[in-house]
PDB file of C-alpha atoms in Angstrom:
ATOM      1  CA  MET Y 387     -21.668-138.863 -89.994  1.00 48.00           C
ATOM      2  CA  ALA Y 388     -24.840-137.787 -91.639  1.00 52.00           C
ATOM      3  CA  ARG Y 389     -24.974-133.768 -92.185  1.00 55.00           C
ATOM      4  CA  THR Y 390     -27.970-131.805 -91.558  1.00 54.00           C
ATOM      5  CA  GLU Y 391     -28.477-128.560 -93.188  1.00 55.00           C
ATOM      6  CA  ARG Y 392     -29.890-125.475 -91.718  1.00 53.00           C
ATOM      7  CA  ARG Y 393     -32.083-123.237 -93.855  1.00 58.00           C
ATOM      8  CA  SER Y 394     -31.896-120.496 -91.475  1.00 62.00           C
ATOM      9  CA  LEU Y 395     -30.829-119.768 -88.049  1.00 60.00           C
ATOM     10  CA  SER Y 396     -34.316-119.894 -86.748  1.00 66.00           C
ATOM     11  CA  GLU Y 397     -34.792-123.202 -87.510  1.00 63.00           C
ATOM     12  CA  PRO Y 398     -33.707-126.134 -85.608  1.00 60.00           C
ATOM     13  CA  GLY Y 399     -30.763-128.358 -86.773  1.00 59.00           C
ATOM     14  CA  ARG Y 400     -31.867-131.454 -85.424  1.00 62.00           C
ATOM     15  CA  ARG Y 401     -34.574-133.539 -87.362  1.00 63.00           C
ATOM     16  CA  SER Y 402     -37.771-134.868 -85.636  1.00 63.00           C
ATOM     17  CA  HIS Y 403     -37.283-138.792 -84.847  1.00 73.00           C
ATOM     18  CA  ILE Y 404     -40.801-139.347 -84.982  1.00 78.00           C
ATOM     19  CA  PRO Y 405     -42.358-141.160 -88.201  1.00 78.00           C
ATOM     20  CA  LYS Y 406     -44.839-139.414 -89.820  1.00 80.00           C
ATOM     21  CA  VAL Y 407     -48.090-141.943 -89.922  1.00 77.00           C
ATOM     22  CA  SER Y 408     -50.179-141.875 -92.818  1.00 81.00           C
ATOM     23  CA  MET Y 409     -53.878-142.772 -93.142  1.00 80.00           C
ATOM     24  CA  ASP Y 410     -56.823-143.079 -95.051  1.00 85.00           C
ATOM     25  CA  ALA Y 411     -58.948-140.381 -93.536  1.00 83.00           C
ATOM     26  CA  ASP Y 412     -62.125-142.018 -94.379  1.00 87.00           C
ATOM     27  CA  ALA Y 413     -61.213-145.271 -93.305  1.00 89.00           C
ATOM     28  CA  PHE Y 414     -60.240-144.599 -90.165  1.00 89.00           C
ATOM     29  CA  GLY Y 415     -63.499-142.710 -89.853  1.00 89.00           C
ATOM     30  CA  ALA Y 416     -65.804-145.622 -91.235  1.00 91.00           C
ATOM     31  CA  PHE Y 417     -64.233-147.128 -88.117  1.00 91.00           C
ATOM     32  CA  ALA Y 418     -64.992-144.575 -85.707  1.00 90.00           C
ATOM     33  CA  GLU Y 419     -68.665-144.760 -86.898  1.00 91.00           C
ATOM     34  CA  ALA Y 420     -68.685-148.732 -86.700  1.00 92.00           C
ATOM     35  CA  ALA Y 421     -67.192-148.674 -83.144  1.00 91.00           C
ATOM     36  CA  ALA Y 422     -69.191-145.766 -82.199  1.00 91.00           C
ATOM     37  CA  ARG Y 423     -72.527-147.829 -83.130  1.00 91.00           C
ATOM     38  CA  PHE Y 424     -71.706-150.703 -82.099  1.00 92.00           C
ATOM     39  CA  MET Y 425     -70.817-148.963 -78.425  1.00 90.00           C
ATOM     40  CA  GLY Y 426     -74.247-147.552 -78.372  1.00 87.00           C
ATOM     41  CA  THR Y 427     -76.165-150.960 -78.498  1.00 92.00           C
ATOM     42  CA  GLY Y 428     -77.582-153.071 -76.031  1.00 95.00           C
ATOM     43  CA  LYS Y 429     -75.302-156.376 -76.970  1.00 95.00           C
ATOM     44  CA  PHE Y 430     -72.211-153.834 -76.080  1.00 94.00           C
ATOM     45  CA  ILE Y 431     -73.639-153.790 -72.720  1.00 94.00           C
ATOM     46  CA  VAL Y 432     -74.378-157.142 -72.253  1.00 96.00           C
ATOM     47  CA  TYR Y 433     -71.080-157.983 -73.392  1.00 96.00           C
ATOM     48  CA  MET Y 434     -69.513-155.771 -71.276  1.00 94.00           C
ATOM     49  CA  THR Y 435     -71.930-156.962 -68.299  1.00 95.00           C
ATOM     50  CA  VAL Y 436     -70.577-160.641 -69.053  1.00 96.00           C
ATOM     51  CA  PHE Y 437     -66.873-159.624 -69.410  1.00 94.00           C
ATOM     52  CA  VAL Y 438     -67.066-157.980 -65.614  1.00 93.00           C
ATOM     53  CA  VAL Y 439     -69.057-160.770 -64.444  1.00 92.00           C
ATOM     54  CA  VAL Y 440     -66.423-163.287 -65.587  1.00 90.00           C
ATOM     55  CA  TRP Y 441     -63.533-160.999 -64.752  1.00 89.00           C
ATOM     56  CA  ILE Y 442     -64.701-160.433 -61.477  1.00 89.00           C
ATOM     57  CA  THR Y 443     -65.571-163.697 -60.623  1.00 88.00           C
ATOM     58  CA  LEU Y 444     -62.647-165.388 -61.401  1.00 86.00           C
ATOM     59  CA  ASN Y 445     -60.536-163.119 -59.741  1.00 87.00           C
ATOM     60  CA  VAL Y 446     -62.581-163.568 -56.263  1.00 87.00           C
ATOM     61  CA  VAL Y 447     -63.229-167.398 -56.500  1.00 85.00           C
ATOM     62  CA  GLY Y 448     -60.242-167.801 -57.962  1.00 76.00           C
ATOM     63  CA  ILE Y 449     -60.849-170.890 -59.918  1.00 72.00           C
ATOM     64  CA  TYR Y 450     -58.073-173.150 -60.667  1.00 71.00           C
ATOM     65  CA  GLY Y 451     -55.671-170.539 -59.398  1.00 73.00           C
ATOM     66  CA  TRP Y 452     -56.800-167.671 -61.427  1.00 73.00           C
ATOM     67  CA  SER Y 453     -56.712-164.730 -59.504  1.00 81.00           C
ATOM     68  CA  TRP Y 454     -54.329-162.380 -61.123  1.00 85.00           C
ATOM     69  CA  ASP Y 455     -56.355-159.006 -60.193  1.00 86.00           C
ATOM     70  CA  PRO Y 456     -57.145-159.002 -56.433  1.00 85.00           C
ATOM     71  CA  TYR Y 457     -60.237-156.943 -54.604  1.00 85.00           C
ATOM     72  CA  PRO Y 458     -59.849-153.453 -55.729  1.00 88.00           C
ATOM     73  CA  PHE Y 459     -59.743-154.740 -59.340  1.00 91.00           C
ATOM     74  CA  ILE Y 460     -57.281-152.161 -60.593  1.00 93.00           C
ATOM     75  CA  LEU Y 461     -56.435-154.234 -63.693  1.00 93.00           C
ATOM     76  CA  LEU Y 462     -60.249-154.016 -64.512  1.00 94.00           C
ATOM     77  CA  ASN Y 463     -60.579-150.243 -64.009  1.00 94.00           C
ATOM     78  CA  LEU Y 464     -57.393-149.755 -66.066  1.00 95.00           C
ATOM     79  CA  PHE Y 465     -59.028-151.580 -68.606  1.00 93.00           C
ATOM     80  CA  PHE Y 466     -61.856-149.382 -68.539  1.00 93.00           C
ATOM     81  CA  SER Y 467     -59.807-146.425 -68.478  1.00 95.00           C
ATOM     82  CA  THR Y 468     -57.801-147.120 -71.212  1.00 95.00           C
ATOM     83  CA  GLN Y 469     -61.455-148.223 -73.228  1.00 93.00           C
ATOM     84  CA  ALA Y 470     -62.833-144.767 -72.321  1.00 93.00           C
ATOM     85  CA  SER Y 471     -60.040-143.017 -73.511  1.00 94.00           C
ATOM     86  CA  TYR Y 472     -60.319-144.729 -76.672  1.00 92.00           C
ATOM     87  CA  ALA Y 473     -64.165-144.696 -76.758  1.00 92.00           C
ATOM     88  CA  ALA Y 474     -64.671-140.628 -76.237  1.00 93.00           C
ATOM     89  CA  PRO Y 475     -62.222-139.716 -79.181  1.00 93.00           C
ATOM     90  CA  LEU Y 476     -64.205-142.421 -81.338  1.00 91.00           C
ATOM     91  CA  ILE Y 477     -67.534-141.150 -80.881  1.00 92.00           C
ATOM     92  CA  LEU Y 478     -66.475-137.684 -81.003  1.00 93.00           C
ATOM     93  CA  LEU Y 479     -64.962-138.231 -84.438  1.00 92.00           C
ATOM     94  CA  ALA Y 480     -68.147-140.140 -85.668  1.00 92.00           C
ATOM     95  CA  THR Y 481     -70.054-137.136 -84.296  1.00 93.00           C
ATOM     96  CA  ASN Y 482     -68.035-134.720 -86.464  1.00 93.00           C
ATOM     97  CA  ARG Y 483     -68.714-136.347 -89.388  1.00 93.00           C
ATOM     98  CA  GLN Y 484     -72.041-137.033 -89.160  1.00 93.00           C
ATOM     99  CA  GLU Y 485     -72.563-133.397 -88.264  1.00 95.00           C
ATOM    100  CA  VAL Y 486     -70.748-132.721 -91.338  1.00 94.00           C
ATOM    101  CA  ARG Y 487     -73.043-134.941 -93.439  1.00 94.00           C
ATOM    102  CA  ASP Y 488     -76.171-133.287 -91.683  1.00 96.00           C
ATOM    103  CA  LYS Y 489     -74.179-129.885 -93.091  1.00 96.00           C
ATOM    104  CA  LEU Y 490     -74.304-131.285 -96.584  1.00 96.00           C
ATOM    105  CA  SER Y 491     -77.089-132.735 -96.379  1.00 96.00           C
ATOM    106  CA  LEU Y 492     -78.924-129.295 -95.010  1.00 97.00           C
ATOM    107  CA  ASP Y 493     -76.970-127.340 -97.608  1.00 97.00           C
ATOM    108  CA  GLU Y 494     -78.080-129.444-100.589  1.00 97.00           C
ATOM    109  CA  ASP Y 495     -82.274-129.333 -99.091  1.00 97.00           C
ATOM    110  CA  ARG Y 496     -81.510-125.228 -99.114  1.00 97.00           C
ATOM    111  CA  ARG Y 497     -80.328-125.250-102.402  1.00 97.00           C
ATOM    112  CA  VAL Y 498     -83.372-127.831-103.786  1.00 96.00           C
ATOM    113  CA  ALA Y 499     -85.422-125.209-101.637  1.00 96.00           C
ATOM    114  CA  ALA Y 500     -84.437-122.547-103.161  1.00 96.00           C
ATOM    115  CA  GLN Y 501     -84.566-123.905-106.940  1.00 97.00           C
ATOM    116  CA  THR Y 502     -88.157-124.795-106.067  1.00 96.00           C
ATOM    117  CA  ARG Y 503     -89.331-121.137-104.711  1.00 97.00           C
ATOM    118  CA  ALA Y 504     -87.869-119.929-107.825  1.00 96.00           C
ATOM    119  CA  ASP Y 505     -89.713-122.449-110.193  1.00 96.00           C
ATOM    120  CA  MET Y 506     -92.741-121.960-107.713  1.00 96.00           C
ATOM    121  CA  ASP Y 507     -92.434-117.953-108.303  1.00 96.00           C
ATOM    122  CA  PHE Y 508     -91.692-118.566-112.208  1.00 96.00           C
ATOM    123  CA  LEU Y 509     -94.899-120.607-112.912  1.00 95.00           C
ATOM    124  CA  ALA Y 510     -96.986-118.385-110.601  1.00 94.00           C
ATOM    125  CA  ARG Y 511     -95.918-115.388-113.005  1.00 95.00           C
ATOM    126  CA  GLU Y 512     -96.667-117.636-116.251  1.00 94.00           C
ATOM    127  CA  ILE Y 513     -99.911-118.656-115.043  1.00 91.00           C
ATOM    128  CA  ALA Y 514    -100.940-114.829-114.038  1.00 90.00           C
ATOM    129  CA  SER Y 515     -99.392-113.674-117.473  1.00 90.00           C
ATOM    130  CA  ILE Y 516    -101.634-116.545-119.146  1.00 87.00           C
ATOM    131  CA  ARG Y 517    -104.641-115.737-117.095  1.00 83.00           C
ATOM    132  CA  MET Y 518    -104.060-111.847-118.354  1.00 83.00           C
ATOM    133  CA  SER Y 519    -103.978-112.888-121.963  1.00 79.00           C
ATOM    134  CA  VAL Y 520    -106.942-115.164-121.516  1.00 76.00           C
ATOM    135  CA  GLY Y 521    -109.066-112.467-120.892  1.00 72.00           C
ATOM    136  CA  GLU Y 522    -108.021-110.185-124.118  1.00 71.00           C
ATOM    137  CA  ILE Y 523    -108.616-113.829-125.790  1.00 74.00           C
ATOM    138  CA  ALA Y 524    -112.409-114.524-126.906  1.00 72.00           C
ATOM    139  CA  THR Y 525    -114.111-117.660-125.496  1.00 77.00           C
ATOM    140  CA  ARG Y 526    -116.377-119.685-127.375  1.00 83.00           C
ATOM    141  CA  ASP Y 527    -119.238-118.469-125.591  1.00 84.00           C
ATOM    142  CA  PHE Y 528    -118.781-114.665-126.412  1.00 83.00           C
ATOM    143  CA  VAL Y 529    -118.054-116.012-129.914  1.00 86.00           C
ATOM    144  CA  ARG Y 530    -121.474-117.840-130.245  1.00 90.00           C
ATOM    145  CA  SER Y 531    -123.155-114.900-128.595  1.00 91.00           C
ATOM    146  CA  GLU Y 532    -121.770-112.789-131.106  1.00 90.00           C
ATOM    147  CA  LEU Y 533    -122.897-114.412-133.637  1.00 91.00           C
ATOM    148  CA  ARG Y 534    -126.055-115.260-132.693  1.00 94.00           C
ATOM    149  CA  SER Y 535    -126.900-111.277-131.909  1.00 93.00           C
ATOM    150  CA  GLU Y 536    -125.511-110.656-135.930  1.00 93.00           C
ATOM    151  CA  LEU Y 537    -128.040-113.627-136.957  1.00 92.00           C
ATOM    152  CA  ARG Y 538    -131.099-111.916-135.377  1.00 94.00           C
ATOM    153  CA  GLU Y 539    -129.885-108.867-137.096  1.00 93.00           C
ATOM    154  CA  LEU Y 540    -129.433-110.180-140.588  1.00 92.00           C
ATOM    155  CA  ALA Y 541    -132.726-111.827-140.292  1.00 92.00           C
ATOM    156  CA  GLU Y 542    -134.268-108.041-139.159  1.00 92.00           C
ATOM    157  CA  ARG Y 543    -132.747-106.952-142.407  1.00 91.00           C
ATOM    158  CA  LEU Y 544    -133.816-109.871-144.290  1.00 90.00           C
ATOM    159  CA  GLU Y 545    -137.159-109.446-143.263  1.00 88.00           C
ATOM    160  CA  SER Y 546    -137.248-105.518-143.287  1.00 88.00           C
ATOM    161  CA  SER Y 547    -135.829-105.711-147.232  1.00 87.00           C
ATOM    162  CA  ARG Y 548    -138.700-108.555-148.097  1.00 85.00           C
ATOM    163  CA  LEU Y 549    -141.355-106.332-146.416  1.00 82.00           C
ATOM    164  CA  GLU Y 550    -140.161-103.062-148.580  1.00 82.00           C
ATOM    165  CA  SER Y 551    -139.904-105.533-151.747  1.00 81.00           C
ATOM    166  CA  SER Y 552    -143.157-106.506-151.415  1.00 79.00           C
ATOM    167  CA  ALA Y 553    -144.571-103.332-150.034  1.00 75.00           C
ATOM    168  CA  ASP Y 554    -143.077-101.982-153.646  1.00 75.00           C
ATOM    169  CA  ARG Y 555    -144.173-104.854-155.477  1.00 75.00           C
ATOM    170  CA  ASN Y 556    -147.983-103.275-153.977  1.00 73.00           C
ATOM    171  CA  ASP Y 557    -147.473-100.235-155.290  1.00 66.00           C
TER     172      ASP Y 557
END
């Protein structure tokens, strides 16, 4: 006889007879998304319509004695109820997975936008500092105008010194 050990008096002595099922959540999620994606197509509606027409035709006309679900079509209703009870959770699971992907994508977009904003702020500060520095640097036109004025002053000095030396010679 197998003996079960109790850890404390508050825990039941019997173990559960339900086996634990382990499955790959991503694989099942991918299956749910594929099923939900297929259920949202026109092809699925056409297949279901053909299935219902064939079902009703075979059960109403009863070709070759194939009449397993008489008029209120209770078995067909049971089939649709079962399909709906599986389709709803599959669609919800696919929606939840899409919501998680959207949230991750939104978080990444926010992170990229914040980084881009920080980069733009940095570049704006750098451009402002360059503009301030350029304002203090002599430009080519400024240097040319300063050189021209110095040349004029030198030319005037030279001319005045020539005039003075020629006046001294004449005296």
